[in-house]
Amino acid sequence: MQALTDTFRNPVSDDPLQPISLASQQLSCTDTPKQPDSEKSKESLLREVKMLRERIAVLESAQSMRSRAGAAGWIDDLFHSLVDGVEDYAIFMLDPEGRVTTWNRGAQRLLGYTADEILGRHFACFYTDSDIAANLPQEDLRQALTDGKHSGDLWRVRKGGTRFLANFVTTALYDADGNLYGFARVLRDVTEQERAKNEIARLHSDLERRVAERTAELTATNEELAAFSYSVSHDLRAPLRAIDGFSQAVLEDYGLSLDAAGAGYLRRIRAEAQRMGELIDSLLDLSRITRAELIRQNVNLSEMVQQVCQRLQQNDPHRPAEFQIAEGVWARGDERLLRIALENLLENAWKFTCLECVAKIEFGVQKREDDQEVWYIKDNGVGFDMAYARDLFGAFQRLHSEADFPGTGIGLATVQRITQRHGGRTWAEAAPNQGATFFFSL
Amino acid sequence: MILLVEDNDNDQFLMFRALRARNISESDVLVVRDGAETLEYLRCAGRFAERDPNLPPSLILLDLKIPKVSGLELLHCIRSDQRMRLVPIVVLTTSTQQEDVVAAYEAGCNSYVCKAVDFTKFVESVGTIIDYWLHLNTPAPDL
């Protein structure tokens, strides 16, 4: 408000009034009417009146300008106080030659100079020596002049020599007549931001490197596993076939020379060789599941369960069984692998209900609190003690004897592997002689 | 005559027993023990120098994993031999690897059979092969 008050306090001291005073003096001194030349003095008077009117118009114009200037001055003050209050940004102005003409609090905080120390100094003192040698201060101003505005990131030097990375904008300023008035400079310290950005980039690249390393390791492991499977497939089965085949050859060719015990031993050798063959096949299947490509699609589990149950019943048509299969149950996953998982679970349910009068096998889906779907297969079979459930899903882990319930002990490991590959898991709830329920998520 | 490409003595023995169940004697089977020997057979070279190239075998039983030249390479060689290209080839192997199955069919085998560990099943599968390829199937005429 100061500028506005001043304007009204001393209106006569302003330049636009000066010619009026002079004109008045001229009127009183030089244009006093002289007798008898009345015509001449009339013309002179008319000329003076015209001149006076012109002067009044100038005065009115000047007063109007002064009034606007007063308002502008108030806005200037407000603007200056706003700019000065900014602490996170250095905002200052330069004259056309690059000397500092204004300095805000942010500039003092960021660059370390007080207004007294810096006003009038050339802004090149904020540049590094190498930037000065490369003529960057002049180049910054030149670009601002050419483009109206120039911005970028550069290292700046504080009072005392420490450096910081600044994001800067230089704007060329012109007065109403288009003459260069100076430059506005806004600086922000982005050192921390840059450091964080570099750190993120470093972590990212480190992560990428580690992922690449892990991927290479996994690829190597997978290749090793594939080679191992191949070797198992070819090399371990051949001797087993020989054990089984030669045992049979002995039974066929020398059966008459053997007593019952001798023949029995040979049959046991054959049975064990064949069992080992099955174990090898199961292991190979498990390894295939681990390596198989996962193709996700919408799968109708109800239909799949229905088909497996039908097959189980057809293979053993006289066994009384009740199947309760929820309809319209879908899941998103690999159709082939999900079928293998369901086959294993249902075959287990079928196997472990073989002692019941009526086998009851149920399939359904539940929604958990977190909205996640959980599918389950429940049976009324022999169940098991949960105390031993810990190793249930390990390969070759069995909770029942081979004599009671034959199997390779690889089925649940296969199910677990399949659900894990889908990002889910498998678990069970059971009690001895009260059936078991196997849950899985995907 | 059957050409049996098999390097394992035990498997040869078991194969002969299985064939005997279909009244095929050892004299009806020519055994080659590795890939190089099979190539000699194809080219009527080495111990097969006296072989009449115009009398190809009626069936080839081929193991994939054999020394020197692989079964897959042999398949390619046999299929590119003018006088052997139409002879039925049954791959008889222990491998159940899908890659092997696909590769064998691509290389031109007519059938792919896994040797069962259970000898009873093995005898059954060999019997089925003989019944089909030597009795039921109509071979391509000599060209």
Coordinates of C-alpha atoms in Angstrom, one line a residue:
Chain A
M1 CA 0.0 0.0 0.0
Q2 CA 3.0 2.3 0.4
A3 CA 3.3 3.1 -3.3
L4 CA -0.3 4.0 -3.6
T5 CA -0.3 6.4 -0.6
D6 CA 2.9 8.1 -1.8
T7 CA 1.2 8.7 -5.2
F8 CA -1.7 10.6 -3.6
R9 CA 0.4 12.4 -1.1
N10 CA 2.7 14.2 -3.6
P11 CA 0.8 14.5 -6.8
V12 CA 2.5 17.8 -7.9
S13 CA 6.0 16.4 -7.6
D14 CA 5.4 14.1 -10.5
D15 CA 6.8 14.9 -13.9
P16 CA 3.5 15.1 -15.8
L17 CA 2.5 18.2 -13.8
Q18 CA 5.6 20.1 -14.6
P19 CA 4.6 21.3 -18.1
I20 CA 1.3 22.6 -16.5
S21 CA 3.2 24.8 -14.1
L22 CA 5.4 26.1 -16.9
A23 CA 2.4 26.7 -19.1
S24 CA 0.8 28.8 -16.3
Q25 CA 3.9 30.8 -15.8
Q26 CA 4.1 31.4 -19.6
L27 CA 0.5 32.5 -19.5
S28 CA 1.1 35.0 -16.8
C29 CA 4.4 36.4 -18.1
T30 CA 4.4 36.2 -21.9
D31 CA 0.7 36.4 -22.8
T32 CA -0.5 39.5 -20.9
P33 CA -3.0 41.3 -23.3
K34 CA -1.5 44.5 -24.8
Q35 CA -3.6 47.4 -26.1
P36 CA -4.4 48.3 -28.8
D37 CA -3.4 45.0 -30.6
S38 CA -6.6 43.3 -29.5
E39 CA -6.9 40.9 -32.5
K40 CA -3.5 39.5 -31.9
S41 CA -4.1 39.0 -28.2
K42 CA -7.4 37.2 -28.9
E43 CA -5.6 34.8 -31.2
S44 CA -2.9 34.4 -28.6
L45 CA -5.6 33.7 -26.0
L46 CA -7.3 31.1 -28.1
R47 CA -3.9 29.4 -28.7
E48 CA -3.3 29.4 -25.0
V49 CA -6.7 27.9 -24.3
K50 CA -6.1 25.2 -26.8
M51 CA -2.7 24.5 -25.3
L52 CA -4.3 24.5 -21.8
R53 CA -6.9 21.9 -22.9
E54 CA -4.1 19.7 -24.3
R55 CA -2.2 20.0 -21.0
I56 CA -5.4 19.1 -19.0
A57 CA -5.8 16.0 -21.2
V58 CA -2.2 15.1 -20.5
L59 CA -2.7 15.6 -16.8
E60 CA -5.8 13.5 -16.8
S61 CA -4.0 10.8 -18.6
A62 CA -1.1 11.0 -16.2
Q63 CA -3.4 10.8 -13.3
S64 CA -5.1 7.8 -14.7
M65 CA -1.7 6.1 -15.3
R66 CA -0.6 7.0 -11.8
S67 CA -3.8 5.5 -10.4
R68 CA -3.1 2.2 -12.3
A69 CA 0.5 2.3 -11.2
G70 CA -0.7 2.6 -7.7
A71 CA -2.7 -0.6 -8.0
A72 CA 0.2 -2.3 -9.8
G73 CA 2.5 -1.3 -7.0
W74 CA 0.2 -3.0 -4.5
I75 CA 0.2 -6.2 -6.5
D76 CA 4.0 -5.9 -6.8
D77 CA 4.3 -5.7 -3.0
L78 CA 2.0 -8.7 -2.6
F79 CA 4.0 -10.6 -5.2
H80 CA 7.3 -9.8 -3.6
S81 CA 6.1 -10.8 -0.2
L82 CA 4.8 -14.1 -1.6
V83 CA 8.0 -14.8 -3.5
D84 CA 10.1 -13.9 -0.5
G85 CA 8.2 -16.3 1.7
V86 CA 9.0 -19.3 -0.5
E87 CA 11.7 -21.3 1.2
D88 CA 12.0 -24.4 -1.0
Y89 CA 12.7 -22.5 -4.2
A90 CA 15.4 -20.0 -4.9
I91 CA 13.6 -17.2 -6.8
F92 CA 15.6 -14.2 -7.9
M93 CA 16.0 -11.8 -10.7
L94 CA 18.9 -10.7 -12.8
D95 CA 19.4 -7.6 -14.8
P96 CA 20.1 -8.0 -18.5
E97 CA 23.8 -8.4 -17.8
G98 CA 23.2 -11.2 -15.3
R99 CA 23.7 -9.3 -12.0
V100 CA 21.4 -10.3 -9.2
T101 CA 18.7 -7.7 -8.5
T102 CA 16.3 -9.5 -6.1
W103 CA 16.8 -12.4 -3.7
N104 CA 14.2 -14.4 -1.7
R105 CA 14.5 -16.4 1.4
G106 CA 14.6 -19.7 -0.5
A107 CA 17.6 -18.4 -2.5
Q108 CA 19.4 -17.5 0.8
R109 CA 18.6 -21.0 2.2
L110 CA 19.6 -22.8 -0.9
L111 CA 22.6 -20.8 -2.1
G112 CA 23.8 -19.5 1.3
Y113 CA 24.2 -15.8 0.4
T114 CA 22.3 -13.1 2.2
A115 CA 20.6 -10.4 0.0
D116 CA 23.3 -7.9 1.1
E117 CA 26.1 -10.3 0.0
I118 CA 24.7 -11.2 -3.4
L119 CA 22.7 -8.2 -4.8
G120 CA 24.7 -6.7 -7.6
R121 CA 27.0 -9.7 -8.1
H122 CA 27.0 -11.6 -11.3
F123 CA 25.1 -14.9 -11.1
A124 CA 28.1 -16.8 -12.6
C125 CA 29.2 -17.3 -8.9
F126 CA 26.6 -20.1 -8.7
Y127 CA 28.3 -22.1 -11.5
T128 CA 31.1 -24.6 -11.2
D129 CA 34.5 -23.6 -12.5
S130 CA 34.2 -26.0 -15.4
D131 CA 30.7 -24.6 -16.3
I132 CA 32.1 -21.1 -16.2
A133 CA 35.0 -22.1 -18.4
A134 CA 32.4 -23.6 -20.8
N135 CA 30.6 -20.2 -20.8
L136 CA 27.4 -21.8 -19.5
P137 CA 26.1 -18.7 -17.6
Q138 CA 26.1 -16.7 -20.8
E139 CA 24.7 -19.6 -22.7
D140 CA 21.8 -20.0 -20.2
L141 CA 20.8 -16.4 -20.7
R142 CA 21.3 -16.6 -24.4
Q143 CA 18.9 -19.6 -24.6
A144 CA 16.4 -17.9 -22.4
L145 CA 16.6 -14.9 -24.8
T146 CA 16.2 -17.1 -27.8
D147 CA 13.4 -19.4 -26.5
G148 CA 11.8 -17.1 -23.9
K149 CA 12.5 -19.7 -21.3
H150 CA 15.4 -22.1 -20.6
S151 CA 15.4 -25.0 -18.1
G152 CA 17.4 -28.0 -17.1
D153 CA 19.4 -29.7 -14.3
L154 CA 22.9 -28.5 -13.5
W155 CA 25.3 -28.7 -10.5
R156 CA 25.3 -25.4 -8.7
V157 CA 27.8 -24.0 -6.2
R158 CA 26.7 -22.6 -2.8
K159 CA 28.5 -19.9 -0.8
G160 CA 31.4 -21.9 0.7
G161 CA 31.8 -24.1 -2.3
T162 CA 29.5 -27.0 -1.7
R163 CA 27.5 -28.2 -4.6
F164 CA 24.0 -29.3 -5.2
L165 CA 22.1 -30.5 -8.2
A166 CA 19.6 -27.8 -9.2
N167 CA 16.6 -27.9 -11.5
F168 CA 16.4 -24.4 -12.9
V169 CA 14.2 -22.3 -15.1
T170 CA 15.4 -19.0 -16.5
T171 CA 12.7 -16.7 -18.0
A172 CA 13.5 -13.6 -20.0
L173 CA 11.5 -10.5 -18.9
Y174 CA 10.5 -7.6 -21.1
D175 CA 8.9 -4.3 -20.3
A176 CA 5.8 -2.9 -22.0
D177 CA 7.9 -1.5 -24.9
G178 CA 9.6 -4.9 -25.5
N179 CA 12.9 -3.9 -24.0
L180 CA 14.8 -6.6 -22.1
Y181 CA 14.2 -5.9 -18.4
G182 CA 16.1 -8.8 -17.0
F183 CA 15.7 -12.5 -16.1
A184 CA 13.7 -14.4 -13.5
R185 CA 15.5 -17.5 -12.1
V186 CA 13.9 -20.2 -10.2
L187 CA 16.1 -23.0 -8.7
R188 CA 15.1 -26.1 -6.8
D189 CA 17.5 -28.5 -5.0
V190 CA 17.0 -31.9 -6.6
T191 CA 20.2 -33.5 -5.2
E192 CA 18.2 -35.8 -2.9
Q193 CA 15.7 -36.6 -5.6
E194 CA 18.5 -37.4 -8.0
R195 CA 20.3 -39.5 -5.4
A196 CA 17.0 -41.4 -4.8
K197 CA 16.5 -41.8 -8.5
N198 CA 20.0 -43.1 -8.9
E199 CA 19.5 -45.4 -6.0
I200 CA 16.3 -46.8 -7.4
A201 CA 18.0 -47.3 -10.8
R202 CA 20.9 -49.0 -9.0
L203 CA 18.5 -51.3 -7.1
H204 CA 16.5 -51.9 -10.2
S205 CA 19.6 -52.9 -12.2
D206 CA 20.8 -55.0 -9.2
L207 CA 17.5 -56.7 -9.1
E208 CA 17.5 -57.3 -12.8
R209 CA 21.0 -58.8 -12.5
R210 CA 19.9 -61.0 -9.7
V211 CA 16.8 -62.1 -11.5
A212 CA 18.9 -62.9 -14.6
E213 CA 21.3 -64.9 -12.4
R214 CA 18.5 -66.8 -10.6
T215 CA 16.8 -67.4 -14.0
A216 CA 20.1 -68.8 -15.3
E217 CA 20.5 -71.0 -12.2
L218 CA 16.9 -72.2 -12.5
T219 CA 17.4 -72.9 -16.2
A220 CA 20.5 -74.8 -15.5
T221 CA 18.7 -76.7 -12.7
N222 CA 15.8 -77.4 -15.0
E223 CA 18.1 -78.7 -17.7
E224 CA 19.9 -80.9 -15.1
L225 CA 16.5 -82.2 -13.9
A226 CA 15.5 -82.9 -17.5
A227 CA 18.8 -84.7 -18.1
F228 CA 18.3 -86.6 -14.9
S229 CA 14.7 -87.5 -15.8
Y230 CA 15.9 -88.7 -19.2
S231 CA 18.6 -90.8 -17.6
V232 CA 16.2 -92.2 -15.1
S233 CA 13.7 -93.0 -17.8
H234 CA 16.3 -94.8 -20.0
D235 CA 18.9 -96.2 -17.7
L236 CA 17.1 -97.2 -14.5
R237 CA 14.2 -99.0 -16.1
A238 CA 16.3 -101.2 -18.3
P239 CA 17.9 -103.2 -15.4
L240 CA 14.5 -103.4 -13.7
R241 CA 13.1 -105.0 -16.9
A242 CA 16.0 -107.4 -16.9
I243 CA 15.4 -108.3 -13.3
D244 CA 11.7 -108.9 -14.0
G245 CA 12.3 -110.6 -17.3
F246 CA 15.0 -113.0 -16.1
S247 CA 13.0 -113.9 -13.0
Q248 CA 10.1 -114.8 -15.3
A249 CA 12.5 -116.7 -17.5
V250 CA 13.7 -118.7 -14.5
L251 CA 10.1 -119.4 -13.5
E252 CA 9.2 -120.5 -17.0
D253 CA 12.3 -122.6 -17.8
Y254 CA 13.2 -123.9 -14.4
G255 CA 9.9 -123.8 -12.6
L256 CA 9.8 -127.5 -12.2
S257 CA 13.1 -127.5 -10.4
L258 CA 11.9 -124.9 -7.9
D259 CA 9.9 -125.6 -4.8
A260 CA 7.1 -123.3 -3.8
A261 CA 9.3 -121.0 -1.7
G262 CA 11.8 -120.6 -4.5
A263 CA 9.1 -119.7 -7.0
G264 CA 7.5 -117.4 -4.3
Y265 CA 10.8 -115.5 -3.9
L266 CA 11.1 -115.0 -7.6
R267 CA 7.6 -113.7 -7.8
R268 CA 8.5 -111.2 -5.0
I269 CA 11.5 -110.1 -6.9
R270 CA 9.2 -109.5 -9.9
A271 CA 6.7 -107.6 -7.8
E272 CA 9.3 -105.4 -6.3
A273 CA 10.9 -104.7 -9.7
Q274 CA 7.5 -103.7 -11.1
R275 CA 6.8 -101.5 -8.1
M276 CA 10.1 -99.8 -8.6
G277 CA 9.2 -99.3 -12.2
E278 CA 5.9 -97.6 -11.1
L279 CA 7.8 -95.4 -8.6
I280 CA 10.2 -94.3 -11.4
D281 CA 7.2 -93.6 -13.6
S282 CA 5.5 -91.5 -10.9
L283 CA 8.7 -89.6 -10.3
L284 CA 9.0 -88.8 -14.0
D285 CA 5.4 -87.7 -14.0
L286 CA 6.1 -85.4 -11.0
S287 CA 9.1 -84.0 -12.8
R288 CA 7.1 -83.4 -15.9
I289 CA 4.5 -81.5 -13.9
T290 CA 7.1 -79.3 -12.5
R291 CA 8.5 -78.5 -15.9
A292 CA 5.3 -78.4 -17.9
E293 CA 4.2 -75.0 -19.3
L294 CA 1.2 -73.6 -17.5
I295 CA -1.6 -72.6 -19.8
R296 CA -4.4 -70.8 -17.8
Q297 CA -8.0 -71.0 -19.0
N298 CA -11.4 -71.3 -17.5
V299 CA -11.9 -74.9 -16.6
N300 CA -15.2 -76.6 -15.6
L301 CA -14.1 -78.6 -12.5
S302 CA -17.6 -80.0 -12.0
E303 CA -17.5 -81.7 -15.4
M304 CA -14.0 -82.9 -14.8
V305 CA -14.9 -84.4 -11.4
Q306 CA -17.9 -86.1 -12.9
Q307 CA -15.9 -87.7 -15.6
V308 CA -13.2 -89.1 -13.2
C309 CA -15.9 -90.4 -10.8
Q310 CA -17.7 -92.1 -13.7
R311 CA -14.4 -93.8 -14.6
L312 CA -13.8 -94.9 -11.0
Q313 CA -17.2 -96.4 -10.7
Q314 CA -17.0 -98.1 -14.2
N315 CA -13.7 -99.8 -13.1
D316 CA -15.3 -101.1 -10.0
P317 CA -19.0 -101.3 -10.9
H318 CA -20.1 -103.3 -7.9
R319 CA -18.8 -101.0 -5.2
P320 CA -21.7 -99.0 -3.6
A321 CA -20.8 -95.3 -3.8
E322 CA -22.5 -91.9 -3.6
F323 CA -21.0 -89.0 -5.4
Q324 CA -22.1 -85.5 -4.5
I325 CA -20.7 -83.1 -7.1
A326 CA -21.5 -79.4 -6.9
E327 CA -22.6 -78.2 -10.3
G328 CA -21.2 -75.3 -12.3
V329 CA -17.9 -75.0 -10.4
W330 CA -15.2 -73.4 -12.5
A331 CA -11.6 -72.5 -11.9
R332 CA -9.0 -70.7 -13.9
G333 CA -6.0 -72.9 -14.4
D334 CA -4.2 -75.4 -16.6
E335 CA -6.8 -77.9 -17.8
R336 CA -4.3 -80.8 -18.1
L337 CA -2.7 -80.3 -14.7
L338 CA -6.0 -79.7 -12.9
R339 CA -7.3 -82.9 -14.3
I340 CA -4.2 -84.7 -13.0
A341 CA -4.7 -83.1 -9.5
L342 CA -8.4 -84.0 -9.4
E343 CA -7.7 -87.5 -10.6
N344 CA -5.1 -88.0 -7.8
L345 CA -7.5 -86.6 -5.1
L346 CA -10.5 -88.6 -6.3
E347 CA -8.5 -91.8 -6.7
N348 CA -7.3 -91.3 -3.2
A349 CA -10.8 -90.7 -1.9
W350 CA -12.0 -93.9 -3.8
K351 CA -9.1 -95.9 -2.5
F352 CA -9.5 -94.9 1.1
T353 CA -13.2 -95.5 1.2
C354 CA -12.9 -99.1 0.0
L355 CA -13.7 -100.4 3.5
E356 CA -16.9 -98.4 3.8
C357 CA -20.4 -99.9 3.2
V358 CA -21.1 -97.0 0.9
A359 CA -18.4 -94.7 -0.2
K360 CA -19.4 -91.1 0.0
I361 CA -17.3 -88.6 -2.1
E362 CA -18.2 -84.9 -2.3
F363 CA -16.8 -82.1 -4.4
G364 CA -17.5 -78.5 -3.9
V365 CA -16.2 -74.9 -3.5
Q366 CA -16.1 -72.5 -0.6
K367 CA -15.5 -68.8 -0.5
R368 CA -13.1 -67.7 2.2
E369 CA -13.2 -64.4 4.1
D370 CA -10.7 -62.9 1.7
D371 CA -13.0 -63.8 -1.1
Q372 CA -10.6 -66.5 -2.3
E373 CA -12.2 -69.6 -3.7
V374 CA -11.2 -72.9 -2.1
W375 CA -12.2 -76.2 -3.7
Y376 CA -12.5 -79.4 -1.7
I377 CA -12.9 -83.2 -2.1
K378 CA -14.4 -84.9 1.0
D379 CA -14.7 -88.6 1.7
N380 CA -16.0 -90.8 4.5
G381 CA -13.0 -93.1 4.3
V382 CA -10.4 -94.2 6.9
G383 CA -9.1 -90.7 7.3
F384 CA -5.8 -90.2 9.2
D385 CA -4.4 -88.7 12.4
M386 CA -3.7 -85.0 11.8
A387 CA -0.6 -85.4 13.9
Y388 CA 1.0 -87.1 10.9
A389 CA -0.3 -84.7 8.3
R390 CA 2.9 -82.6 8.2
D391 CA 4.6 -84.9 5.7
L392 CA 1.4 -85.7 3.8
F393 CA 2.4 -83.8 0.7
G394 CA 6.0 -85.0 0.4
A395 CA 7.0 -87.4 -2.3
F396 CA 6.9 -91.0 -1.2
Q397 CA 5.3 -90.1 2.1
R398 CA 2.6 -92.6 3.2
L399 CA 0.3 -92.7 6.2
H400 CA -1.0 -96.1 5.5
S401 CA 0.8 -99.4 4.8
E402 CA 1.3 -100.5 1.2
A403 CA -0.4 -103.8 2.2
D404 CA -3.6 -102.0 3.3
F405 CA -3.7 -99.3 0.6
P406 CA -1.3 -99.8 -2.4
G407 CA 0.2 -96.7 -4.0
T408 CA 3.4 -95.0 -4.7
G409 CA 3.1 -92.1 -2.3
I410 CA 3.5 -89.6 -5.0
G411 CA -0.1 -88.6 -5.6
L412 CA -0.5 -85.8 -3.0
A413 CA 3.0 -84.5 -3.8
T414 CA 1.8 -84.2 -7.4
V415 CA -1.4 -82.4 -6.3
Q416 CA 0.6 -80.0 -4.1
R417 CA 3.1 -79.3 -7.0
I418 CA 0.2 -78.5 -9.3
T419 CA -1.5 -76.1 -6.9
Q420 CA 1.8 -74.5 -6.1
R421 CA 2.5 -74.0 -9.8
H422 CA -0.8 -72.1 -9.9
G423 CA 0.1 -70.0 -7.0
G424 CA -2.1 -71.8 -4.6
R425 CA -1.7 -74.7 -2.0
T426 CA -3.2 -77.9 -0.8
W427 CA -4.1 -78.9 2.7
A428 CA -6.2 -81.4 4.5
E429 CA -8.5 -81.9 7.5
A430 CA -9.1 -85.5 8.8
A431 CA -9.5 -87.7 11.7
P432 CA -9.0 -91.5 12.0
N433 CA -12.0 -93.4 10.7
Q434 CA -13.9 -90.2 10.1
G435 CA -12.9 -89.5 6.5
A436 CA -10.7 -86.8 5.1
T437 CA -11.3 -83.5 3.3
F438 CA -8.6 -82.2 0.9
F439 CA -8.8 -78.5 0.1
F440 CA -6.9 -76.6 -2.6
S441 CA -6.6 -73.1 -3.8
L442 CA -5.2 -71.9 -7.1
Chain B
M1 CA 13.3 -111.0 -41.6
I2 CA 13.2 -108.6 -38.7
L3 CA 16.0 -106.1 -38.1
L4 CA 16.5 -105.5 -34.4
V5 CA 18.6 -102.5 -33.4
E6 CA 19.5 -103.1 -29.8
D7 CA 22.7 -102.7 -27.9
N8 CA 21.7 -104.2 -24.6
D9 CA 22.3 -108.0 -24.3
N10 CA 19.6 -108.5 -21.7
D11 CA 17.0 -106.7 -23.8
Q12 CA 18.1 -108.8 -26.8
F13 CA 17.5 -111.9 -24.7
L14 CA 14.1 -110.8 -23.5
M15 CA 13.1 -109.7 -27.0
F16 CA 14.0 -113.2 -28.4
R17 CA 11.9 -114.8 -25.6
A18 CA 9.0 -112.5 -26.4
L19 CA 9.3 -113.2 -30.2
R20 CA 9.5 -116.9 -29.5
A21 CA 6.0 -116.6 -28.0
R22 CA 4.9 -115.6 -31.5
N23 CA 6.8 -118.4 -33.2
I24 CA 9.6 -116.2 -34.4
S25 CA 13.0 -117.8 -34.0
E26 CA 16.4 -116.1 -33.5
S27 CA 17.3 -117.0 -37.1
D28 CA 14.5 -114.8 -38.3
V29 CA 16.0 -111.8 -36.5
L30 CA 19.1 -109.9 -37.5
V31 CA 20.6 -108.0 -34.6
V32 CA 22.7 -104.8 -35.1
R33 CA 24.2 -103.5 -31.9
D34 CA 24.9 -99.8 -32.6
G35 CA 24.2 -97.0 -35.0
A36 CA 27.4 -97.4 -36.9
E37 CA 26.7 -101.1 -37.6
T38 CA 23.2 -100.1 -38.7
L39 CA 24.6 -97.7 -41.2
E40 CA 26.9 -100.5 -42.5
Y41 CA 23.8 -102.6 -42.9
L42 CA 22.0 -99.9 -44.8
R43 CA 25.0 -99.4 -47.1
C44 CA 25.7 -103.1 -47.5
A45 CA 29.2 -102.5 -46.1
G46 CA 31.4 -104.2 -43.5
R47 CA 30.0 -107.5 -42.3
F48 CA 26.9 -106.8 -44.5
A49 CA 28.9 -106.5 -47.7
E50 CA 27.3 -109.6 -49.0
R51 CA 23.7 -108.4 -48.2
D52 CA 21.4 -108.1 -51.2
P53 CA 20.2 -104.5 -51.1
N54 CA 17.0 -105.5 -52.9
L55 CA 15.9 -107.6 -49.9
P56 CA 15.0 -105.1 -47.2
P57 CA 13.7 -106.4 -43.8
S58 CA 10.0 -106.7 -43.3
L59 CA 10.1 -104.8 -40.0
I60 CA 12.7 -102.7 -38.1
L61 CA 12.6 -102.7 -34.3
L62 CA 14.6 -99.7 -33.3
D63 CA 15.9 -98.6 -29.9
L64 CA 16.4 -94.8 -29.7
K65 CA 19.3 -94.8 -27.2
I66 CA 22.1 -96.7 -28.9
P67 CA 25.8 -96.0 -29.2
K68 CA 27.7 -94.1 -31.9
V69 CA 24.8 -92.9 -34.0
S70 CA 21.5 -92.2 -32.3
G71 CA 18.2 -93.9 -33.1
L72 CA 16.8 -90.6 -34.4
E73 CA 19.6 -90.1 -36.8
L74 CA 19.2 -93.7 -38.0
L75 CA 15.5 -93.0 -38.6
H76 CA 16.5 -90.1 -40.9
C77 CA 19.0 -92.3 -42.7
I78 CA 16.6 -95.2 -43.2
R79 CA 13.9 -92.9 -44.5
S80 CA 16.2 -91.3 -47.0
D81 CA 17.4 -94.7 -48.3
Q82 CA 15.4 -95.5 -51.5
R83 CA 15.1 -99.2 -50.8
M84 CA 14.3 -98.9 -47.1
R85 CA 12.1 -95.8 -47.0
L86 CA 8.8 -97.8 -46.9
V87 CA 9.9 -100.5 -44.4
P88 CA 7.8 -100.3 -41.2
I89 CA 9.8 -99.0 -38.3
V90 CA 8.7 -99.5 -34.7
V91 CA 10.6 -97.5 -32.1
L92 CA 10.9 -99.7 -29.0
T93 CA 12.4 -97.8 -26.2
T94 CA 12.3 -97.0 -22.5
S95 CA 11.8 -93.3 -23.0
T96 CA 8.4 -91.8 -22.3
Q97 CA 9.7 -88.3 -22.9
Q98 CA 7.3 -86.4 -25.1
E99 CA 10.2 -84.8 -26.9
D100 CA 11.4 -88.3 -28.0
V101 CA 8.0 -89.4 -29.1
V102 CA 7.5 -86.3 -31.2
A103 CA 11.0 -86.4 -32.6
A104 CA 10.7 -90.1 -33.5
Y105 CA 7.4 -89.6 -35.4
E106 CA 8.8 -86.5 -37.2
A107 CA 11.8 -88.6 -38.2
G108 CA 9.5 -91.1 -39.8
C109 CA 8.8 -94.0 -37.4
N110 CA 5.5 -95.8 -37.9
S111 CA 4.9 -96.7 -34.3
Y112 CA 6.3 -95.8 -30.9
V113 CA 6.1 -98.4 -28.1
C114 CA 7.5 -98.1 -24.5
K115 CA 9.2 -101.2 -23.2
A116 CA 7.3 -102.1 -20.0
V117 CA 9.3 -103.0 -16.9
D118 CA 6.8 -105.8 -16.3
F119 CA 8.0 -108.6 -18.5
T120 CA 4.5 -110.0 -18.9
K121 CA 3.3 -106.7 -20.3
F122 CA 6.5 -106.5 -22.5
V123 CA 5.8 -109.9 -24.0
E124 CA 2.2 -108.8 -24.7
S125 CA 3.3 -105.6 -26.4
V126 CA 5.9 -107.4 -28.6
G127 CA 3.2 -109.9 -29.5
T128 CA 0.8 -107.1 -30.5
I129 CA 3.5 -105.5 -32.6
I130 CA 4.2 -108.7 -34.5
D131 CA 0.5 -109.4 -35.0
Y132 CA -0.1 -106.0 -36.4
W133 CA 2.9 -105.3 -38.5
L134 CA 3.7 -108.8 -39.9
H135 CA 0.2 -110.2 -40.1
L136 CA -2.6 -107.6 -40.2
N137 CA -0.8 -104.7 -41.9
T138 CA -0.4 -104.6 -45.7
P139 CA 3.2 -103.6 -46.5
A140 CA 4.1 -101.4 -49.3
P141 CA 4.9 -103.4 -52.5
D142 CA 8.5 -103.6 -53.7
L143 CA 9.1 -100.8 -56.1

